[in-house]
């Protein structure tokens, strides 16, 4: 994207810059909250991963995922968030969780994987 | 993935199933919280989008994004979340936001786009 014909920060009206700063502070606060929620979420999914590995349950569970997606789409609609985005978001998180679960399953069967170079 | 040689839900020890249910309830609560935080985040970024469009500011702001990524990586480390995942997550959200901002900018220049079929 070219920015040569668009105003830089120095050209922006101070009132606009202040409003932008106010909104960005809110965005930063929300991001901090979400990062901490996700840290807590991965703590729970790591426990699920160990439980599944110990009891030879498969890392992925498509019935559970379908229920999660349907529920999140409804929650998103009520919160006026694009349900398609909520679904994409959950798939993004689940892909990461499944990677973790597969790693846990491998470590449980064969002992911890060697440290990569 | 084949699940033919892995136990189905009916074969799972009731205590394991209960523990799995407890963890999944926490995950579902966290997901509801995150969806509502993201709805609030997009409300703020939509306002940023309108502000930028009215004042001909570019939809993307690489200096701001670099600061956000550095900050989130630090927050993630402190929360014991993989910083690389936090960065991937922020990029995922920002890509969606930029799509919104570009749409707002187009609508501001040319009037609302026709409703897609």
PDB file of C-alpha atoms in Angstrom:
ATOM      1  CA  UNK A   1       0.000   0.000   0.000  1.00  0.00           C
ATOM      2  CA  UNK A   2       1.317   3.455  -0.866  1.00  0.00           C
ATOM      3  CA  UNK A   3       1.027   6.119   1.803  1.00  0.00           C
ATOM      4  CA  UNK A   4       2.810   8.867  -0.123  1.00  0.00           C
ATOM      5  CA  UNK A   5      -0.391  10.832  -0.805  1.00  0.00           C
ATOM      6  CA  UNK A   6      -2.004  10.258   2.595  1.00  0.00           C
ATOM      7  CA  UNK A   7      -1.386  12.407   5.666  1.00  0.00           C
ATOM      8  CA  UNK A   8       1.225  11.262   8.190  1.00  0.00           C
ATOM      9  CA  UNK A   9       0.674  11.529  11.961  1.00  0.00           C
ATOM     10  CA  UNK A  10       2.108  15.064  12.015  1.00  0.00           C
ATOM     11  CA  UNK A  11      -0.601  16.331   9.621  1.00  0.00           C
ATOM     12  CA  UNK A  12      -3.524  14.993  11.650  1.00  0.00           C
ATOM     13  CA  UNK A  13      -5.877  17.438  13.423  1.00  0.00           C
ATOM     14  CA  UNK A  14      -5.107  17.242  17.197  1.00  0.00           C
ATOM     15  CA  UNK A  15      -8.799  16.531  18.004  1.00  0.00           C
ATOM     16  CA  UNK A  16      -8.798  13.602  15.567  1.00  0.00           C
ATOM     17  CA  UNK A  17      -5.508  12.329  16.980  1.00  0.00           C
ATOM     18  CA  UNK A  18      -6.968  12.522  20.496  1.00  0.00           C
ATOM     19  CA  UNK A  19     -10.105  10.602  19.486  1.00  0.00           C
ATOM     20  CA  UNK A  20      -7.945   7.994  17.714  1.00  0.00           C
ATOM     21  CA  UNK A  21      -5.803   7.691  20.851  1.00  0.00           C
ATOM     22  CA  UNK A  22      -8.888   7.200  23.034  1.00  0.00           C
ATOM     23  CA  UNK A  23     -10.202   4.420  20.785  1.00  0.00           C
ATOM     24  CA  UNK A  24      -6.792   2.772  20.552  1.00  0.00           C
ATOM     25  CA  UNK A  25      -6.446   2.770  24.354  1.00  0.00           C
ATOM     26  CA  UNK A  26      -9.740   0.840  24.522  1.00  0.00           C
ATOM     27  CA  UNK A  27      -8.531  -1.579  21.839  1.00  0.00           C
ATOM     28  CA  UNK A  28      -5.276  -2.129  23.767  1.00  0.00           C
ATOM     29  CA  UNK A  29      -7.206  -2.792  26.990  1.00  0.00           C
ATOM     30  CA  UNK A  30      -9.446  -5.295  25.204  1.00  0.00           C
ATOM     31  CA  UNK A  31      -6.422  -7.018  23.629  1.00  0.00           C
ATOM     32  CA  UNK A  32      -4.784  -7.392  27.047  1.00  0.00           C
ATOM     33  CA  UNK A  33      -8.021  -8.935  28.381  1.00  0.00           C
ATOM     34  CA  UNK A  34      -8.277 -11.311  25.393  1.00  0.00           C
ATOM     35  CA  UNK A  35      -4.625 -12.408  25.691  1.00  0.00           C
ATOM     36  CA  UNK A  36      -5.196 -13.265  29.351  1.00  0.00           C
ATOM     37  CA  UNK A  37      -8.433 -15.114  28.521  1.00  0.00           C
ATOM     38  CA  UNK A  38      -6.603 -17.084  25.817  1.00  0.00           C
ATOM     39  CA  UNK A  39      -3.792 -17.941  28.258  1.00  0.00           C
ATOM     40  CA  UNK A  40      -6.442 -19.321  30.593  1.00  0.00           C
ATOM     41  CA  UNK A  41      -8.136 -21.144  27.696  1.00  0.00           C
ATOM     42  CA  UNK A  42      -4.890 -22.880  26.709  1.00  0.00           C
ATOM     43  CA  UNK A  43      -4.349 -23.901  30.344  1.00  0.00           C
ATOM     44  CA  UNK A  44      -7.716 -25.687  30.161  1.00  0.00           C
ATOM     45  CA  UNK A  45      -7.056 -27.223  26.742  1.00  0.00           C
ATOM     46  CA  UNK A  46      -3.608 -28.431  27.862  1.00  0.00           C
ATOM     47  CA  UNK A  47      -5.386 -30.302  30.675  1.00  0.00           C
ATOM     48  CA  UNK A  48      -7.839 -31.708  28.123  1.00  0.00           C
ATOM     49  CA  UNK A  49      -4.863 -32.782  26.011  1.00  0.00           C
ATOM     50  CA  UNK A  50      -3.222 -34.657  28.883  1.00  0.00           C
ATOM     51  CA  UNK A  51      -6.536 -36.276  29.818  1.00  0.00           C
ATOM     52  CA  UNK A  52      -7.094 -37.388  26.218  1.00  0.00           C
ATOM     53  CA  UNK A  53      -3.530 -38.690  25.873  1.00  0.00           C
ATOM     54  CA  UNK A  54      -3.726 -40.673  29.115  1.00  0.00           C
ATOM     55  CA  UNK A  55      -6.999 -42.284  28.008  1.00  0.00           C
ATOM     56  CA  UNK A  56      -6.132 -42.690  24.313  1.00  0.00           C
ATOM     57  CA  UNK A  57      -8.883 -40.315  23.159  1.00  0.00           C
ATOM     58  CA  UNK A  58      -8.353 -38.728  19.711  1.00  0.00           C
ATOM     59  CA  UNK A  59      -6.940 -35.140  19.736  1.00  0.00           C
ATOM     60  CA  UNK A  60      -9.788 -33.836  17.503  1.00  0.00           C
ATOM     61  CA  UNK A  61     -13.482 -34.222  18.362  1.00  0.00           C
ATOM     62  CA  UNK A  62     -15.633 -33.148  15.430  1.00  0.00           C
ATOM     63  CA  UNK A  63     -18.987 -33.427  17.246  1.00  0.00           C
ATOM     64  CA  UNK A  64     -17.722 -31.164  20.030  1.00  0.00           C
ATOM     65  CA  UNK A  65     -16.302 -28.713  17.468  1.00  0.00           C
ATOM     66  CA  UNK A  66     -19.624 -28.555  15.590  1.00  0.00           C
ATOM     67  CA  UNK A  67     -21.442 -27.750  18.857  1.00  0.00           C
ATOM     68  CA  UNK A  68     -18.869 -25.080  19.741  1.00  0.00           C
ATOM     69  CA  UNK A  69     -19.181 -23.437  16.333  1.00  0.00           C
ATOM     70  CA  UNK A  70     -23.010 -23.392  16.439  1.00  0.00           C
ATOM     71  CA  UNK A  71     -22.966 -21.927  19.958  1.00  0.00           C
ATOM     72  CA  UNK A  72     -20.363 -19.271  19.163  1.00  0.00           C
ATOM     73  CA  UNK A  73     -22.223 -18.204  16.012  1.00  0.00           C
ATOM     74  CA  UNK A  74     -25.364 -17.609  18.117  1.00  0.00           C
ATOM     75  CA  UNK A  75     -23.402 -15.729  20.800  1.00  0.00           C
ATOM     76  CA  UNK A  76     -21.735 -13.646  18.066  1.00  0.00           C
ATOM     77  CA  UNK A  77     -25.064 -12.749  16.455  1.00  0.00           C
ATOM     78  CA  UNK A  78     -26.435 -11.587  19.796  1.00  0.00           C
ATOM     79  CA  UNK A  79     -23.289  -9.518  20.397  1.00  0.00           C
ATOM     80  CA  UNK A  80     -23.530  -8.057  16.838  1.00  0.00           C
ATOM     81  CA  UNK A  81     -20.261  -9.698  15.826  1.00  0.00           C
ATOM     82  CA  UNK A  82     -20.100 -11.258  12.335  1.00  0.00           C
ATOM     83  CA  UNK A  83     -20.901 -14.975  12.984  1.00  0.00           C
ATOM     84  CA  UNK A  84     -18.700 -15.982  10.038  1.00  0.00           C
ATOM     85  CA  UNK A  85     -15.797 -14.198  11.719  1.00  0.00           C
ATOM     86  CA  UNK A  86     -16.568 -15.882  15.073  1.00  0.00           C
ATOM     87  CA  UNK A  87     -16.462 -19.252  13.318  1.00  0.00           C
ATOM     88  CA  UNK A  88     -13.171 -18.411  11.571  1.00  0.00           C
ATOM     89  CA  UNK A  89     -11.784 -17.281  14.932  1.00  0.00           C
ATOM     90  CA  UNK A  90     -12.765 -20.513  16.679  1.00  0.00           C
ATOM     91  CA  UNK A  91     -11.266 -22.591  13.849  1.00  0.00           C
ATOM     92  CA  UNK A  92      -8.051 -20.594  14.200  1.00  0.00           C
ATOM     93  CA  UNK A  93      -7.904 -21.366  17.944  1.00  0.00           C
ATOM     94  CA  UNK A  94      -8.908 -25.022  17.532  1.00  0.00           C
ATOM     95  CA  UNK A  95      -6.170 -25.574  14.930  1.00  0.00           C
ATOM     96  CA  UNK A  96      -3.625 -24.418  17.530  1.00  0.00           C
ATOM     97  CA  UNK A  97      -5.202 -26.580  20.247  1.00  0.00           C
ATOM     98  CA  UNK A  98      -5.100 -29.685  18.040  1.00  0.00           C
ATOM     99  CA  UNK A  99      -1.405 -29.052  17.335  1.00  0.00           C
ATOM    100  CA  UNK A 100      -0.845 -28.936  21.117  1.00  0.00           C
ATOM    101  CA  UNK A 101      -2.886 -32.115  21.674  1.00  0.00           C
ATOM    102  CA  UNK A 102      -0.997 -34.014  18.991  1.00  0.00           C
ATOM    103  CA  UNK A 103       2.286 -32.966  20.593  1.00  0.00           C
ATOM    104  CA  UNK A 104       1.043 -34.082  24.032  1.00  0.00           C
ATOM    105  CA  UNK A 105      -0.133 -37.411  22.566  1.00  0.00           C
ATOM    106  CA  UNK A 106       3.277 -38.005  20.945  1.00  0.00           C
ATOM    107  CA  UNK A 107       5.105 -37.138  24.175  1.00  0.00           C
ATOM    108  CA  UNK A 108       2.817 -39.462  26.161  1.00  0.00           C
ATOM    109  CA  UNK A 109       3.483 -42.416  23.829  1.00  0.00           C
ATOM    110  CA  UNK A 110       7.195 -41.930  23.170  1.00  0.00           C
ATOM    111  CA  UNK A 111       8.420 -39.670  25.961  1.00  0.00           C
ATOM    112  CA  UNK A 112       9.175 -35.977  25.343  1.00  0.00           C
ATOM    113  CA  UNK A 113      10.304 -35.173  21.800  1.00  0.00           C
ATOM    114  CA  UNK A 114      13.974 -34.206  21.447  1.00  0.00           C
ATOM    115  CA  UNK A 115      14.566 -30.447  21.564  1.00  0.00           C
ATOM    116  CA  UNK A 116      14.671 -29.165  17.964  1.00  0.00           C
ATOM    117  CA  UNK A 117      17.966 -27.590  16.834  1.00  0.00           C
TER     118      UNK A 117
ATOM    119  CA  UNK B   1      -7.935 -38.599  10.850  1.00  0.00           C
ATOM    120  CA  UNK B   2      -9.146 -42.133  11.506  1.00  0.00           C
ATOM    121  CA  UNK B   3     -10.968 -42.720  14.765  1.00  0.00           C
ATOM    122  CA  UNK B   4     -11.820 -46.376  14.132  1.00  0.00           C
ATOM    123  CA  UNK B   5      -9.312 -47.692  16.702  1.00  0.00           C
ATOM    124  CA  UNK B   6      -9.911 -44.976  19.332  1.00  0.00           C
ATOM    125  CA  UNK B   7     -12.617 -45.122  22.008  1.00  0.00           C
ATOM    126  CA  UNK B   8     -15.916 -43.329  21.329  1.00  0.00           C
ATOM    127  CA  UNK B   9     -17.708 -41.306  24.056  1.00  0.00           C
ATOM    128  CA  UNK B  10     -19.599 -44.399  25.265  1.00  0.00           C
ATOM    129  CA  UNK B  11     -16.320 -46.207  26.110  1.00  0.00           C
ATOM    130  CA  UNK B  12     -14.939 -43.395  28.271  1.00  0.00           C
ATOM    131  CA  UNK B  13     -14.588 -43.841  32.054  1.00  0.00           C
ATOM    132  CA  UNK B  14     -17.353 -41.712  33.711  1.00  0.00           C
ATOM    133  CA  UNK B  15     -14.788 -39.935  35.938  1.00  0.00           C
ATOM    134  CA  UNK B  16     -12.766 -38.969  32.849  1.00  0.00           C
ATOM    135  CA  UNK B  17     -15.914 -37.849  31.068  1.00  0.00           C
ATOM    136  CA  UNK B  18     -16.842 -35.689  34.080  1.00  0.00           C
ATOM    137  CA  UNK B  19     -13.387 -34.086  34.205  1.00  0.00           C
ATOM    138  CA  UNK B  20     -13.511 -33.467  30.451  1.00  0.00           C
ATOM    139  CA  UNK B  21     -16.963 -31.880  30.876  1.00  0.00           C
ATOM    140  CA  UNK B  22     -15.707 -29.616  33.659  1.00  0.00           C
ATOM    141  CA  UNK B  23     -12.780 -28.404  31.542  1.00  0.00           C
ATOM    142  CA  UNK B  24     -14.996 -27.915  28.488  1.00  0.00           C
ATOM    143  CA  UNK B  25     -17.465 -25.839  30.517  1.00  0.00           C
ATOM    144  CA  UNK B  26     -14.573 -23.529  31.440  1.00  0.00           C
ATOM    145  CA  UNK B  27     -13.459 -23.363  27.795  1.00  0.00           C
ATOM    146  CA  UNK B  28     -17.031 -22.501  26.731  1.00  0.00           C
ATOM    147  CA  UNK B  29     -17.253 -19.744  29.365  1.00  0.00           C
ATOM    148  CA  UNK B  30     -13.927 -18.302  28.200  1.00  0.00           C
ATOM    149  CA  UNK B  31     -15.043 -18.450  24.551  1.00  0.00           C
ATOM    150  CA  UNK B  32     -18.236 -16.545  25.399  1.00  0.00           C
ATOM    151  CA  UNK B  33     -16.151 -13.903  27.182  1.00  0.00           C
ATOM    152  CA  UNK B  34     -13.719 -13.641  24.238  1.00  0.00           C
ATOM    153  CA  UNK B  35     -16.536 -13.347  21.674  1.00  0.00           C
ATOM    154  CA  UNK B  36     -18.037 -10.476  23.667  1.00  0.00           C
ATOM    155  CA  UNK B  37     -14.622  -8.798  24.014  1.00  0.00           C
ATOM    156  CA  UNK B  38     -14.083  -9.136  20.257  1.00  0.00           C
ATOM    157  CA  UNK B  39     -17.536  -7.655  19.560  1.00  0.00           C
ATOM    158  CA  UNK B  40     -16.520  -4.670  21.689  1.00  0.00           C
ATOM    159  CA  UNK B  41     -13.125  -4.517  19.940  1.00  0.00           C
ATOM    160  CA  UNK B  42     -14.757  -4.347  16.497  1.00  0.00           C
ATOM    161  CA  UNK B  43     -17.080  -1.581  17.734  1.00  0.00           C
ATOM    162  CA  UNK B  44     -13.946   0.427  18.567  1.00  0.00           C
ATOM    163  CA  UNK B  45     -12.154  -0.417  15.319  1.00  0.00           C
ATOM    164  CA  UNK B  46     -15.265   0.478  13.283  1.00  0.00           C
ATOM    165  CA  UNK B  47     -15.131   3.919  14.913  1.00  0.00           C
ATOM    166  CA  UNK B  48     -11.415   4.110  14.056  1.00  0.00           C
ATOM    167  CA  UNK B  49     -12.324   3.164  10.476  1.00  0.00           C
ATOM    168  CA  UNK B  50     -14.895   5.956  10.150  1.00  0.00           C
ATOM    169  CA  UNK B  51     -12.492   8.458  11.707  1.00  0.00           C
ATOM    170  CA  UNK B  52      -9.722   7.428   9.298  1.00  0.00           C
ATOM    171  CA  UNK B  53     -12.051   7.529   6.284  1.00  0.00           C
ATOM    172  CA  UNK B  54     -13.372  10.999   7.166  1.00  0.00           C
ATOM    173  CA  UNK B  55      -9.828  12.331   7.525  1.00  0.00           C
ATOM    174  CA  UNK B  56      -8.279  10.370   4.630  1.00  0.00           C
ATOM    175  CA  UNK B  57      -5.938   8.413   6.882  1.00  0.00           C
ATOM    176  CA  UNK B  58      -4.657   5.088   5.460  1.00  0.00           C
ATOM    177  CA  UNK B  59      -6.522   1.939   6.675  1.00  0.00           C
ATOM    178  CA  UNK B  60      -3.266   0.251   7.760  1.00  0.00           C
ATOM    179  CA  UNK B  61      -0.766   1.808  10.177  1.00  0.00           C
ATOM    180  CA  UNK B  62       2.405  -0.263  10.317  1.00  0.00           C
ATOM    181  CA  UNK B  63       4.042   1.672  13.174  1.00  0.00           C
ATOM    182  CA  UNK B  64       0.951   1.183  15.352  1.00  0.00           C
ATOM    183  CA  UNK B  65       0.826  -2.541  14.412  1.00  0.00           C
ATOM    184  CA  UNK B  66       4.487  -3.035  15.323  1.00  0.00           C
ATOM    185  CA  UNK B  67       3.851  -1.449  18.739  1.00  0.00           C
ATOM    186  CA  UNK B  68       0.762  -3.625  19.280  1.00  0.00           C
ATOM    187  CA  UNK B  69       2.656  -6.801  18.393  1.00  0.00           C
ATOM    188  CA  UNK B  70       5.589  -5.988  20.699  1.00  0.00           C
ATOM    189  CA  UNK B  71       3.206  -5.175  23.564  1.00  0.00           C
ATOM    190  CA  UNK B  72       1.073  -8.301  23.093  1.00  0.00           C
ATOM    191  CA  UNK B  73       4.133 -10.542  22.936  1.00  0.00           C
ATOM    192  CA  UNK B  74       5.262  -9.177  26.321  1.00  0.00           C
ATOM    193  CA  UNK B  75       1.774  -9.573  27.823  1.00  0.00           C
ATOM    194  CA  UNK B  76       1.613 -13.124  26.435  1.00  0.00           C
ATOM    195  CA  UNK B  77       5.002 -14.060  27.930  1.00  0.00           C
ATOM    196  CA  UNK B  78       3.901 -12.806  31.351  1.00  0.00           C
ATOM    197  CA  UNK B  79       0.644 -14.784  31.051  1.00  0.00           C
ATOM    198  CA  UNK B  80       2.594 -17.916  29.926  1.00  0.00           C
ATOM    199  CA  UNK B  81       0.954 -17.847  26.491  1.00  0.00           C
ATOM    200  CA  UNK B  82       3.185 -18.603  23.469  1.00  0.00           C
ATOM    201  CA  UNK B  83       4.203 -15.107  22.224  1.00  0.00           C
ATOM    202  CA  UNK B  84       4.376 -16.410  18.642  1.00  0.00           C
ATOM    203  CA  UNK B  85       0.747 -17.504  18.949  1.00  0.00           C
ATOM    204  CA  UNK B  86      -0.253 -14.099  20.410  1.00  0.00           C
ATOM    205  CA  UNK B  87       1.386 -12.408  17.412  1.00  0.00           C
ATOM    206  CA  UNK B  88      -0.366 -14.748  14.940  1.00  0.00           C
ATOM    207  CA  UNK B  89      -3.644 -14.056  16.738  1.00  0.00           C
ATOM    208  CA  UNK B  90      -3.208 -10.272  16.517  1.00  0.00           C
ATOM    209  CA  UNK B  91      -2.328 -10.510  12.819  1.00  0.00           C
ATOM    210  CA  UNK B  92      -5.482 -12.572  12.281  1.00  0.00           C
ATOM    211  CA  UNK B  93      -7.611  -9.869  13.955  1.00  0.00           C
ATOM    212  CA  UNK B  94      -5.817  -6.973  12.237  1.00  0.00           C
ATOM    213  CA  UNK B  95      -6.344  -8.557   8.796  1.00  0.00           C
ATOM    214  CA  UNK B  96     -10.101  -8.556   9.498  1.00  0.00           C
ATOM    215  CA  UNK B  97      -9.995  -4.968  10.790  1.00  0.00           C
ATOM    216  CA  UNK B  98      -8.139  -3.736   7.685  1.00  0.00           C
ATOM    217  CA  UNK B  99     -10.771  -5.398   5.483  1.00  0.00           C
ATOM    218  CA  UNK B 100     -13.435  -3.474   7.445  1.00  0.00           C
ATOM    219  CA  UNK B 101     -11.504  -0.202   7.155  1.00  0.00           C
ATOM    220  CA  UNK B 102     -11.024  -0.581   3.408  1.00  0.00           C
ATOM    221  CA  UNK B 103     -14.773  -1.174   3.037  1.00  0.00           C
ATOM    222  CA  UNK B 104     -15.542   1.893   5.159  1.00  0.00           C
ATOM    223  CA  UNK B 105     -13.077   3.976   3.106  1.00  0.00           C
ATOM    224  CA  UNK B 106     -14.711   2.825  -0.175  1.00  0.00           C
ATOM    225  CA  UNK B 107     -18.192   3.585   1.170  1.00  0.00           C
ATOM    226  CA  UNK B 108     -17.067   7.028   2.356  1.00  0.00           C
ATOM    227  CA  UNK B 109     -15.646   7.934  -1.074  1.00  0.00           C
ATOM    228  CA  UNK B 110     -18.315   6.410  -3.308  1.00  0.00           C
ATOM    229  CA  UNK B 111     -21.343   5.971  -1.056  1.00  0.00           C
ATOM    230  CA  UNK B 112     -22.387   2.561   0.274  1.00  0.00           C
ATOM    231  CA  UNK B 113     -21.497  -0.373  -1.964  1.00  0.00           C
ATOM    232  CA  UNK B 114     -24.486  -2.126  -3.588  1.00  0.00           C
ATOM    233  CA  UNK B 115     -25.783  -5.070  -1.590  1.00  0.00           C
ATOM    234  CA  UNK B 116     -24.062  -8.225  -2.878  1.00  0.00           C
ATOM    235  CA  UNK B 117     -26.330 -10.851  -4.454  1.00  0.00           C
TER     236      UNK B 117
END
